[in-house]
PDB file of C-alpha atoms and ligand atoms in Angstrom:
ATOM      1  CA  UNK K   1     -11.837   7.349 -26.094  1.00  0.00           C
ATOM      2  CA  UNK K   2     -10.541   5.519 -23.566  1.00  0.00           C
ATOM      3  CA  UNK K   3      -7.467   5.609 -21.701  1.00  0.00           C
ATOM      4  CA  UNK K   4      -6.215   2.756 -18.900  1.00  0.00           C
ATOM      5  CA  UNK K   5      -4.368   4.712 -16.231  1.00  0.00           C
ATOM      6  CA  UNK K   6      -2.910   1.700 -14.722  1.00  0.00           C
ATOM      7  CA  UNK K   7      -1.649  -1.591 -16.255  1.00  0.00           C
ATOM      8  CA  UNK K   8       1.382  -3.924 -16.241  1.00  0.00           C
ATOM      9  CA  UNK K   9       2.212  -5.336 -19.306  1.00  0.00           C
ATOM     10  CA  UNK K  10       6.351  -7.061 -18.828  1.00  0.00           C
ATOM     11  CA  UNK K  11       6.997 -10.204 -17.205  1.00  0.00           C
ATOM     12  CA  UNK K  12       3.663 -11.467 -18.235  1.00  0.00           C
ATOM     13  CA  UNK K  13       3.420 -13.906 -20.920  1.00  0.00           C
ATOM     14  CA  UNK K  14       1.527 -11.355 -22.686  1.00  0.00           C
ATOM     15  CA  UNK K  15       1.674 -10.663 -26.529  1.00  0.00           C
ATOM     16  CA  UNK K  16       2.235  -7.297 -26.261  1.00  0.00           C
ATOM     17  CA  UNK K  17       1.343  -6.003 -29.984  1.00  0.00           C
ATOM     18  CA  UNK K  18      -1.635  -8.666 -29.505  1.00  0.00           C
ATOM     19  CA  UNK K  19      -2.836  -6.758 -26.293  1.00  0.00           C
ATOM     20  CA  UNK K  20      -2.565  -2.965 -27.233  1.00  0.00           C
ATOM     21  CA  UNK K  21      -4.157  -3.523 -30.482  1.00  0.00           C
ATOM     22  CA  UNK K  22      -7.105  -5.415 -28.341  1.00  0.00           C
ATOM     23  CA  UNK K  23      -7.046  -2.305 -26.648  1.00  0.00           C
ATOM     24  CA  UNK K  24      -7.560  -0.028 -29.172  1.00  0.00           C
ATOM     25  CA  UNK K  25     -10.483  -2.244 -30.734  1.00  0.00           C
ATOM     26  CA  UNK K  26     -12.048  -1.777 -27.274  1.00  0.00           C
ATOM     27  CA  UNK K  27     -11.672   2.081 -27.574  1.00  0.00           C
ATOM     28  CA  UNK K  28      -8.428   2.274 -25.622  1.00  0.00           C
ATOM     29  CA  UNK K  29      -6.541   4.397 -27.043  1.00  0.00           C
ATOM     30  CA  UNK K  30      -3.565   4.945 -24.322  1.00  0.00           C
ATOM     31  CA  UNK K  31      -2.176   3.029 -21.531  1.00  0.00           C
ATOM     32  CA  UNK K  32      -0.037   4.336 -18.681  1.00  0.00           C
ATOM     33  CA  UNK K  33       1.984   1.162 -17.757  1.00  0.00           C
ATOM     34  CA  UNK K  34       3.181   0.864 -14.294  1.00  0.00           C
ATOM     35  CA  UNK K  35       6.782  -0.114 -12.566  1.00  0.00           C
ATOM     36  CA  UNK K  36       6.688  -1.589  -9.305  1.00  0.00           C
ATOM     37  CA  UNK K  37      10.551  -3.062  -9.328  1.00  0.00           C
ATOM     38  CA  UNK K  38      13.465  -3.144 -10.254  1.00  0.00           C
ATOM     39  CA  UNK K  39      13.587  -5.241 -13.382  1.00  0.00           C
ATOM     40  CA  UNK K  40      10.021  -4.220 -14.783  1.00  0.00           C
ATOM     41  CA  UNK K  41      10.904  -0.360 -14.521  1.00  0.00           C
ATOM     42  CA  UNK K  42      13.375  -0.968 -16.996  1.00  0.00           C
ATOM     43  CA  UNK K  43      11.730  -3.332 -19.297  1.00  0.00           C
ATOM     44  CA  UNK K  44       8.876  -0.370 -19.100  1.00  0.00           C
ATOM     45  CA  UNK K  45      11.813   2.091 -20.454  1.00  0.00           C
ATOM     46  CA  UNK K  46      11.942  -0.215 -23.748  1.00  0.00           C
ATOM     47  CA  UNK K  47       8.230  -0.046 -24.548  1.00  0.00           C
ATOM     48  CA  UNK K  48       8.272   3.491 -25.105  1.00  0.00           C
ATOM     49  CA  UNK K  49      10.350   3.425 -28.642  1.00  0.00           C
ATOM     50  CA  UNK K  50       7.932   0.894 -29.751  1.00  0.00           C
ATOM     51  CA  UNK K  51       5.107   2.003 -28.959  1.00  0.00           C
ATOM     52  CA  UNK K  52       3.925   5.540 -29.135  1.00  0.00           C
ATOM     53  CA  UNK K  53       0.384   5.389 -27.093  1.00  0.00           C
ATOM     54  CA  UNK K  54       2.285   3.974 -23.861  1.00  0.00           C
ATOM     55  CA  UNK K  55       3.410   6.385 -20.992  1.00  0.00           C
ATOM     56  CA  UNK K  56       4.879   5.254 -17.996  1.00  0.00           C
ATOM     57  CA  UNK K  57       4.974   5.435 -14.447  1.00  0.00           C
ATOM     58  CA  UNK K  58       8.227   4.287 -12.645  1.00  0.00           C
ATOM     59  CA  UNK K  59       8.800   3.646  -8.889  1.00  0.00           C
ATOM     60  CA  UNK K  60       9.436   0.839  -6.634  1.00  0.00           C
ATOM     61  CA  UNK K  61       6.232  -0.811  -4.674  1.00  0.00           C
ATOM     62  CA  UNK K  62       6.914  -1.201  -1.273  1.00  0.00           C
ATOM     63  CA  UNK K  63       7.447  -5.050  -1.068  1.00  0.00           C
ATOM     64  CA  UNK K  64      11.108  -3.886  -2.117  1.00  0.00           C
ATOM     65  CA  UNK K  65      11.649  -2.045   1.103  1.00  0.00           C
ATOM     66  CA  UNK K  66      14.187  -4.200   2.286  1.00  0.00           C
ATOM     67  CA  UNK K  67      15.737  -4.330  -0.821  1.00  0.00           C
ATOM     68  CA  UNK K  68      16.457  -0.868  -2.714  1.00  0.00           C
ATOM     69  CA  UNK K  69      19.847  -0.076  -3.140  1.00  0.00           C
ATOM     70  CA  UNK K  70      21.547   3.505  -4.540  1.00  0.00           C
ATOM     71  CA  UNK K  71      21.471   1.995  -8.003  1.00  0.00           C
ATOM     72  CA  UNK K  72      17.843   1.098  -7.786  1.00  0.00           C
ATOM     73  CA  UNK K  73      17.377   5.633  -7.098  1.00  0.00           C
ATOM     74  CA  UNK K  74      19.830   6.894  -9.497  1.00  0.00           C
ATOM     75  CA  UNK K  75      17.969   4.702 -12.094  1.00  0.00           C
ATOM     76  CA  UNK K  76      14.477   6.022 -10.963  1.00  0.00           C
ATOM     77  CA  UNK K  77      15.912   9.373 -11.068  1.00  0.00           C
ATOM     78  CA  UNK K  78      17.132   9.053 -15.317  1.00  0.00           C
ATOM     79  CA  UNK K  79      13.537   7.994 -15.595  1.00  0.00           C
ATOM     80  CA  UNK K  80      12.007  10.482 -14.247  1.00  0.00           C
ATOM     81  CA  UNK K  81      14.058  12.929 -16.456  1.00  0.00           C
ATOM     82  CA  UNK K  82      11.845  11.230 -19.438  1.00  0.00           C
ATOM     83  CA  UNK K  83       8.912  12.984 -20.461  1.00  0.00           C
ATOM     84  CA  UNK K  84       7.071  10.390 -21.173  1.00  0.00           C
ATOM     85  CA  UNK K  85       7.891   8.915 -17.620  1.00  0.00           C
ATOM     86  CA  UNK K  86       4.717  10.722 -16.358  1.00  0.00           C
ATOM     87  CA  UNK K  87       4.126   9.502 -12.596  1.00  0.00           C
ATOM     88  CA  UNK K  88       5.968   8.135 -10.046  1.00  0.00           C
ATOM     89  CA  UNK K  89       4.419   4.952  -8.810  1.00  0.00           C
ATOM     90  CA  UNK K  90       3.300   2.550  -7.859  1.00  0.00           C
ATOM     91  CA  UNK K  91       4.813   3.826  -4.664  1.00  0.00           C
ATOM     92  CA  UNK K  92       3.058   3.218  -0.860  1.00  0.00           C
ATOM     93  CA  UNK K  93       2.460   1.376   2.139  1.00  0.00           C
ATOM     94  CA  UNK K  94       1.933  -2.551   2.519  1.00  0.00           C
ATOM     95  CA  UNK K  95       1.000  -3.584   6.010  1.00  0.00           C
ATOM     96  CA  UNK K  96      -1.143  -6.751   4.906  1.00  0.00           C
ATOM     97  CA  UNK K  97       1.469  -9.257   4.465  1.00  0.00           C
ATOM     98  CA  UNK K  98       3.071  -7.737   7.859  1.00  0.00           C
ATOM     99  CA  UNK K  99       4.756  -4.754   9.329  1.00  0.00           C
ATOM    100  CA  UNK K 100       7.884  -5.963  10.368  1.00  0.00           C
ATOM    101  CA  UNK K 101       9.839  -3.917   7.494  1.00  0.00           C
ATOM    102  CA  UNK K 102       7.274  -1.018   8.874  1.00  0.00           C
ATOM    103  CA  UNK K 103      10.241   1.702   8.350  1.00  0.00           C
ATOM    104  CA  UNK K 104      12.006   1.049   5.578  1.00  0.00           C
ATOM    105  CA  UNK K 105       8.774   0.932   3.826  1.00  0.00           C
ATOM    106  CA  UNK K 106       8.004   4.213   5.019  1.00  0.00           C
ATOM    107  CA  UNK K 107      11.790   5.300   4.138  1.00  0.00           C
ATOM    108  CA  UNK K 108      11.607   3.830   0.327  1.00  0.00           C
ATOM    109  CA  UNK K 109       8.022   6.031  -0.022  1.00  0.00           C
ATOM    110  CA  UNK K 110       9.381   9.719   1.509  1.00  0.00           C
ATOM    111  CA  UNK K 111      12.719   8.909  -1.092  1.00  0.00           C
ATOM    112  CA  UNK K 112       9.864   8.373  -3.513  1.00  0.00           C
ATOM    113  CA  UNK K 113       8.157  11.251  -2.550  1.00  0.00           C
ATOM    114  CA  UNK K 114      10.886  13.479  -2.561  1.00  0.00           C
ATOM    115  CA  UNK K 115      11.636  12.443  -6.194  1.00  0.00           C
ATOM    116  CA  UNK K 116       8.507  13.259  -7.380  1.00  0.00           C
ATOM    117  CA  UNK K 117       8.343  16.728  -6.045  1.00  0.00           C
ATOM    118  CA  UNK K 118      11.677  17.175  -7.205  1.00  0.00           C
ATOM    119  CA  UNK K 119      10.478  16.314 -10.611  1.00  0.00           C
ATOM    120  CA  UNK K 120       7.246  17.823 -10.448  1.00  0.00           C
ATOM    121  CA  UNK K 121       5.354  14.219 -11.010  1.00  0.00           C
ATOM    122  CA  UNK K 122       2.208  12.919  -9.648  1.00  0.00           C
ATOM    123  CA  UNK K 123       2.241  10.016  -7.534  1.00  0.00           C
ATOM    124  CA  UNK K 124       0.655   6.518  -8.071  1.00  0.00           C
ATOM    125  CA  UNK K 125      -0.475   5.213  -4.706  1.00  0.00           C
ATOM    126  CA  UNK K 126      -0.896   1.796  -3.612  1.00  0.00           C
ATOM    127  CA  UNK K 127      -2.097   1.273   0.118  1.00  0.00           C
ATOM    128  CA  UNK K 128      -2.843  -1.689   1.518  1.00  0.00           C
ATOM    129  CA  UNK K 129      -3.969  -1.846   5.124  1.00  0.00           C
ATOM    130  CA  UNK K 130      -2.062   1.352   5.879  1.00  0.00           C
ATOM    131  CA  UNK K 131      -4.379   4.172   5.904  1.00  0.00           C
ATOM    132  CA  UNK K 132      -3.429   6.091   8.735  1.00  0.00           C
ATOM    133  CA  UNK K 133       0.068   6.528   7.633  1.00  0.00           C
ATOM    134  CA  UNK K 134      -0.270   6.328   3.652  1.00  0.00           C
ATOM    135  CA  UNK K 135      -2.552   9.616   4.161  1.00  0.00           C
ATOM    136  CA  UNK K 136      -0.559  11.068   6.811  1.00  0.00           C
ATOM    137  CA  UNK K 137       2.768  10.950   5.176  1.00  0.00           C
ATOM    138  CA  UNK K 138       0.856  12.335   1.725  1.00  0.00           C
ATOM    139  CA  UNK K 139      -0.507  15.014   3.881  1.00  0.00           C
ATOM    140  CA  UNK K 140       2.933  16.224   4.237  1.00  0.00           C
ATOM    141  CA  UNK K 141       3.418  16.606   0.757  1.00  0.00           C
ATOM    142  CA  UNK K 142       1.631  19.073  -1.441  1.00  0.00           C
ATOM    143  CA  UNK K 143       1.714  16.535  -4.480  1.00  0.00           C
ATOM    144  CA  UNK K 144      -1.256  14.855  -6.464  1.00  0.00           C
ATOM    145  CA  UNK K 145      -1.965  11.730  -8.113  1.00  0.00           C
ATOM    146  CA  UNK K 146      -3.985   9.037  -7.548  1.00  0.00           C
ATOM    147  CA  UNK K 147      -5.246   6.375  -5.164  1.00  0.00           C
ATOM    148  CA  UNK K 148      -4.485   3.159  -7.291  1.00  0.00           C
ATOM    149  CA  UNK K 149      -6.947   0.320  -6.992  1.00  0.00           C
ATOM    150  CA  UNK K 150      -9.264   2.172  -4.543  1.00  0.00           C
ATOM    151  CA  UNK K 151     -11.495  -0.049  -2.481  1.00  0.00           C
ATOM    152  CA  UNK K 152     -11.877   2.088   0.588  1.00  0.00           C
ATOM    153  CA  UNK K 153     -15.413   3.716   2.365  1.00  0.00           C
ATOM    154  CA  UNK K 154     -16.872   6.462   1.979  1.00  0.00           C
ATOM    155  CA  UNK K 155     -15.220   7.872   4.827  1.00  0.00           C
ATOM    156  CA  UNK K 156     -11.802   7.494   3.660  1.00  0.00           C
ATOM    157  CA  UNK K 157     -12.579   8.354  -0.070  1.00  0.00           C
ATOM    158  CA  UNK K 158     -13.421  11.591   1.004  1.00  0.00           C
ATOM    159  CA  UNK K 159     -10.089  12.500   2.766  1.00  0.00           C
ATOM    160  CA  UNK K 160      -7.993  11.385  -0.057  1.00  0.00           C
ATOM    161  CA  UNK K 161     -10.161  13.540  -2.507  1.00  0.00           C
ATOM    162  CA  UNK K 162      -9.680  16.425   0.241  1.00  0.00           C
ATOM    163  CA  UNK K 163      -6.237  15.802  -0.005  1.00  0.00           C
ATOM    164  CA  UNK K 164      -6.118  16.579  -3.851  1.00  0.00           C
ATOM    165  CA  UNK K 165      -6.533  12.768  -4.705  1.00  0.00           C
ATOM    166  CA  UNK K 166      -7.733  11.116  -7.585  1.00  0.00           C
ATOM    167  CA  UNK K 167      -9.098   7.680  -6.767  1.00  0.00           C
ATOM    168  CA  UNK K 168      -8.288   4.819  -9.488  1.00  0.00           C
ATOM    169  CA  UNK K 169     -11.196   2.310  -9.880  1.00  0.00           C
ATOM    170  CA  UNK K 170     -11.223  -0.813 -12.111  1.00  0.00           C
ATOM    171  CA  UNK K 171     -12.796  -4.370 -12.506  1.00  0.00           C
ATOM    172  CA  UNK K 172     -13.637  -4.733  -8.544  1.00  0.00           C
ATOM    173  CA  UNK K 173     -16.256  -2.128  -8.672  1.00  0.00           C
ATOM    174  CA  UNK K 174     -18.371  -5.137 -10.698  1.00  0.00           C
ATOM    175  CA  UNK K 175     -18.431  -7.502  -8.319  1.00  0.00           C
ATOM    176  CA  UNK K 176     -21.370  -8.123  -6.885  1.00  0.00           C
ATOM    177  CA  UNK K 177     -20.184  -7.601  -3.161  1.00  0.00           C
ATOM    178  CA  UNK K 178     -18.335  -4.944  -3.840  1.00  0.00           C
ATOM    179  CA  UNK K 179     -19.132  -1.285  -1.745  1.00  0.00           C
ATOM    180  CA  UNK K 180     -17.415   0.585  -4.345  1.00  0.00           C
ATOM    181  CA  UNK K 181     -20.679   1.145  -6.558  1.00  0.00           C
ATOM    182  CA  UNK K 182     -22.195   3.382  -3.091  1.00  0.00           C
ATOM    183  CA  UNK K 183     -19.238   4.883  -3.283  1.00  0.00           C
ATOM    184  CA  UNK K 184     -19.299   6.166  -6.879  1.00  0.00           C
ATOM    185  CA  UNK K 185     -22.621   7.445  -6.741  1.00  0.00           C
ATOM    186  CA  UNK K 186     -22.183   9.505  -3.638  1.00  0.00           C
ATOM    187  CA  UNK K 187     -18.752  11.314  -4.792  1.00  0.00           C
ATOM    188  CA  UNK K 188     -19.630  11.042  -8.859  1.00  0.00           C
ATOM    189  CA  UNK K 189     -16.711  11.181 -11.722  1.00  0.00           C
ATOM    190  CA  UNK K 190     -15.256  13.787 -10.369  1.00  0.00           C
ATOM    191  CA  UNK K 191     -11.734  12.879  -9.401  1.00  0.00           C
ATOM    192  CA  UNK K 192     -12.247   9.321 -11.117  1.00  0.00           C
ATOM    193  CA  UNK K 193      -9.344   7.348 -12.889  1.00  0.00           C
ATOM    194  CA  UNK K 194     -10.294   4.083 -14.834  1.00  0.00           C
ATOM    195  CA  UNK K 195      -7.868   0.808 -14.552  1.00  0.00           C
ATOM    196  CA  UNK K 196      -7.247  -2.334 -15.284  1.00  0.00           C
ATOM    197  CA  UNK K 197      -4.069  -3.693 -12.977  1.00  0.00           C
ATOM    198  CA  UNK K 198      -3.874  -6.106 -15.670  1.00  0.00           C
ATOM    199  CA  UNK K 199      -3.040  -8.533 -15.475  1.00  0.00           C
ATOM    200  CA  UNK K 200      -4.809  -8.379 -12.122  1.00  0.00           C
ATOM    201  CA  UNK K 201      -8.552  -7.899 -11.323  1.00  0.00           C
ATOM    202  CA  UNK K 202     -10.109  -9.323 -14.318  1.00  0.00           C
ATOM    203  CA  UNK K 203     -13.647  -8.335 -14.205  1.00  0.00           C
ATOM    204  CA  UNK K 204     -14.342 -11.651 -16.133  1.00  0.00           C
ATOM    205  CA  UNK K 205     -13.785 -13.666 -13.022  1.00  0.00           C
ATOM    206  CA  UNK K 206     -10.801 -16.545 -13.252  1.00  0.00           C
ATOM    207  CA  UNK K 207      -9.648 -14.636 -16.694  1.00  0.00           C
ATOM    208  CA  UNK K 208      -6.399 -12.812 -16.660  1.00  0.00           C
ATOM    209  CA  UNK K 209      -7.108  -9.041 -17.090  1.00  0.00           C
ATOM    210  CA  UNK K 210      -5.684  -6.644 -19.682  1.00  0.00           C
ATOM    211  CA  UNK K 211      -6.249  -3.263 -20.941  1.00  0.00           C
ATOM    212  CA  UNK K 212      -9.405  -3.229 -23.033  1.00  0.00           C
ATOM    213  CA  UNK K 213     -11.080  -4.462 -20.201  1.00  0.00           C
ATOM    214  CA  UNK K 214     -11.712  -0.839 -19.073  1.00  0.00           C
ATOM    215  CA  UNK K 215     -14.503  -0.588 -21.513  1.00  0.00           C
ATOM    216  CA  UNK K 216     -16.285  -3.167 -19.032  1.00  0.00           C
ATOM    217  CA  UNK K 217     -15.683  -1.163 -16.453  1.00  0.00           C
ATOM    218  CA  UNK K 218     -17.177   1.864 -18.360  1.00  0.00           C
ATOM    219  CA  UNK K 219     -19.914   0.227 -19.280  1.00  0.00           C
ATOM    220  CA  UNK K 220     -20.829  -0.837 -15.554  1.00  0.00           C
ATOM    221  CA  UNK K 221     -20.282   2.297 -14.537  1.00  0.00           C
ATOM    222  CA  UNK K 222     -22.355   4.163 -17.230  1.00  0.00           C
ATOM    223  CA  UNK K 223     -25.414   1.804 -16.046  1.00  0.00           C
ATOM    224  CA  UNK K 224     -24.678   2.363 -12.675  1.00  0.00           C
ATOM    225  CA  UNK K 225     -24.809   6.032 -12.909  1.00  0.00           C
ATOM    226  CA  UNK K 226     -27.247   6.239 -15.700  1.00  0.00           C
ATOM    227  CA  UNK K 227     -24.972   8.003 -17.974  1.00  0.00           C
ATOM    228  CA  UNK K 228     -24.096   7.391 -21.678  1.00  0.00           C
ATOM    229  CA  UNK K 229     -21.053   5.631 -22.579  1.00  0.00           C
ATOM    230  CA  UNK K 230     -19.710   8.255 -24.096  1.00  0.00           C
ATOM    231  CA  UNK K 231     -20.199  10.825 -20.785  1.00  0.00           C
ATOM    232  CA  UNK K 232     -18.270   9.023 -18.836  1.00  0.00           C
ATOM    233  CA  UNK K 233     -15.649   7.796 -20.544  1.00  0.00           C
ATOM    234  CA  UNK K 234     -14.892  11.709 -21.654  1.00  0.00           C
ATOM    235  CA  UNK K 235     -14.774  12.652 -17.971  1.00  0.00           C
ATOM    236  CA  UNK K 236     -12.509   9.821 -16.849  1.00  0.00           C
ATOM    237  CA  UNK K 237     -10.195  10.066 -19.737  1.00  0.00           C
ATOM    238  CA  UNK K 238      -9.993  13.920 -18.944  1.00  0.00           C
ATOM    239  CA  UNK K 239      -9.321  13.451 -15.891  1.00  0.00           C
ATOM    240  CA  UNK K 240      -6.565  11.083 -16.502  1.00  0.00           C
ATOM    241  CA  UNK K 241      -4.894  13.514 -18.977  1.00  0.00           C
ATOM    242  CA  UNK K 242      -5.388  16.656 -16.601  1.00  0.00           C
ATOM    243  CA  UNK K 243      -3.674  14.747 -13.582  1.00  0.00           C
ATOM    244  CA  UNK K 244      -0.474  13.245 -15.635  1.00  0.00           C
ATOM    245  CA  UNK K 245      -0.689  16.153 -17.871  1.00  0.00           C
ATOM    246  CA  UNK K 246      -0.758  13.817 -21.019  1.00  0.00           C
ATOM    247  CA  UNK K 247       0.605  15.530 -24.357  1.00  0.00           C
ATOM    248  CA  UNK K 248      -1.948  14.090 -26.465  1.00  0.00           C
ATOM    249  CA  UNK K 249      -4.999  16.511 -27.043  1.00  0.00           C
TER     250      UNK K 249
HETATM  251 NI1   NI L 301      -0.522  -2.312 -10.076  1.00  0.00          NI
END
């Protein structure tokens, strides 16, 4: 079994049904569906009566810095009070695009932060060009969750898994360029997540990506290691359920 720990699946000209059952031809089984503003967190709130193998994770990414309003926290907040809301994400630090809104990024992640220890959530991560302070500011915290969409070094793998970390890893790791693959085989499975980021990161290049593309990604990575199939997708899907504490054992 399978599980993607990270996907998006509103405001894409997806067929959802068409998607999940994909997914479950592929092997997986459950999808934790990611929020990342205001108008897909709620949309996310809807899938949940229709489907039952969906969790969520709700929080506002940090191009919405300049943005968030009181509304925008007391509706994260009645999220978060859903059980099936299971992580608080994606939530971070975007220097790449600029760091002129430098604070109130930083300002929108502590809320975040706060929220989720309030809560007692883990935290979906997404860093971009912001090292120093994404793992500085978590440092602060005592919280866990997970490095979405990791495509650091070695070096900087290791202090997020020192720091309690999970690291998420998904169709990038089969590119041919890509460093992740020295990566994996110096820290193993350990405190490994698979995702998708559909419809991001296809690892069919120029495709759109969705969830049963993490069997690819299992696949490569069973080679890579020499591991079965099976092996590895029982560790990763473990450790997905151990760090959002999924109900579903
Ligand atoms: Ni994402």
């Amino acid at each position: 079994m399978l599980i993607d720990s990270h996907c998006h699946l509103v405001n894409e000209d997806y067929n959802i049904d068409e998607i999940i059952e994909k997914a479950k031809e592929n092997d997986v089984k459950y999808l934790i569906v990611s929020g990342s503003e205001r108008d897909d967190n709620k949309l996310n709130i809807k899938l949940l009566d229709k489907y039952d193998n969906i969790f969520l994770s709700a929080g506002y990414h940090p191009s919405m810095a300049s943005s968030v309003t009181e509304d925008d926290y007391n509706f994260l907040e009645k999220c978060l009070m859903n059980d099936r809301v299971v992580a608080v994400g994606e939530i971070g630090l975007d220097y790449h695009y600029g760091k002129e809104d430098m604070e109130e990024q930083k300002e929108l992640f502590r809320r975040q932060l706060d929220l989720a220890k309030k809560y007692n959530k883990p935290v979906v991560i997404h860093t971009r060009d912001a090292f120093l302070d994404t793992y500085n500011i978590l440092r602060e915290y005592n919280l866990s969750g997970v490095i979405h969409c990791f495509s650091g070094s070695l070096e900087v793998a290791k202090q997020y898994l020192d720091l309690g970390y999970y690291l998420g890893i998904g169709g990038v790791v089969t590119f041919k360029n890509s460093k992740l693959k020295d990566v994996i085989k110096e820290i193993g499975l350990g405190r490994v997540v698979f995702e998708t980021d559909s419809p991001y990161l296809s690892p069919i290049r120029g495709e759109k990506n969705e969830p049963g593309n993490v069997k690819l990604v299992c696949e490569f990575i069973s080679d890579l290691l020499g591991l079965s199939f099976d092996e590895v997708a029982n560790i990763t899907s473990n450790n997905v359920i151990n760090l959002f504490r999924l109900n579903i054992r």
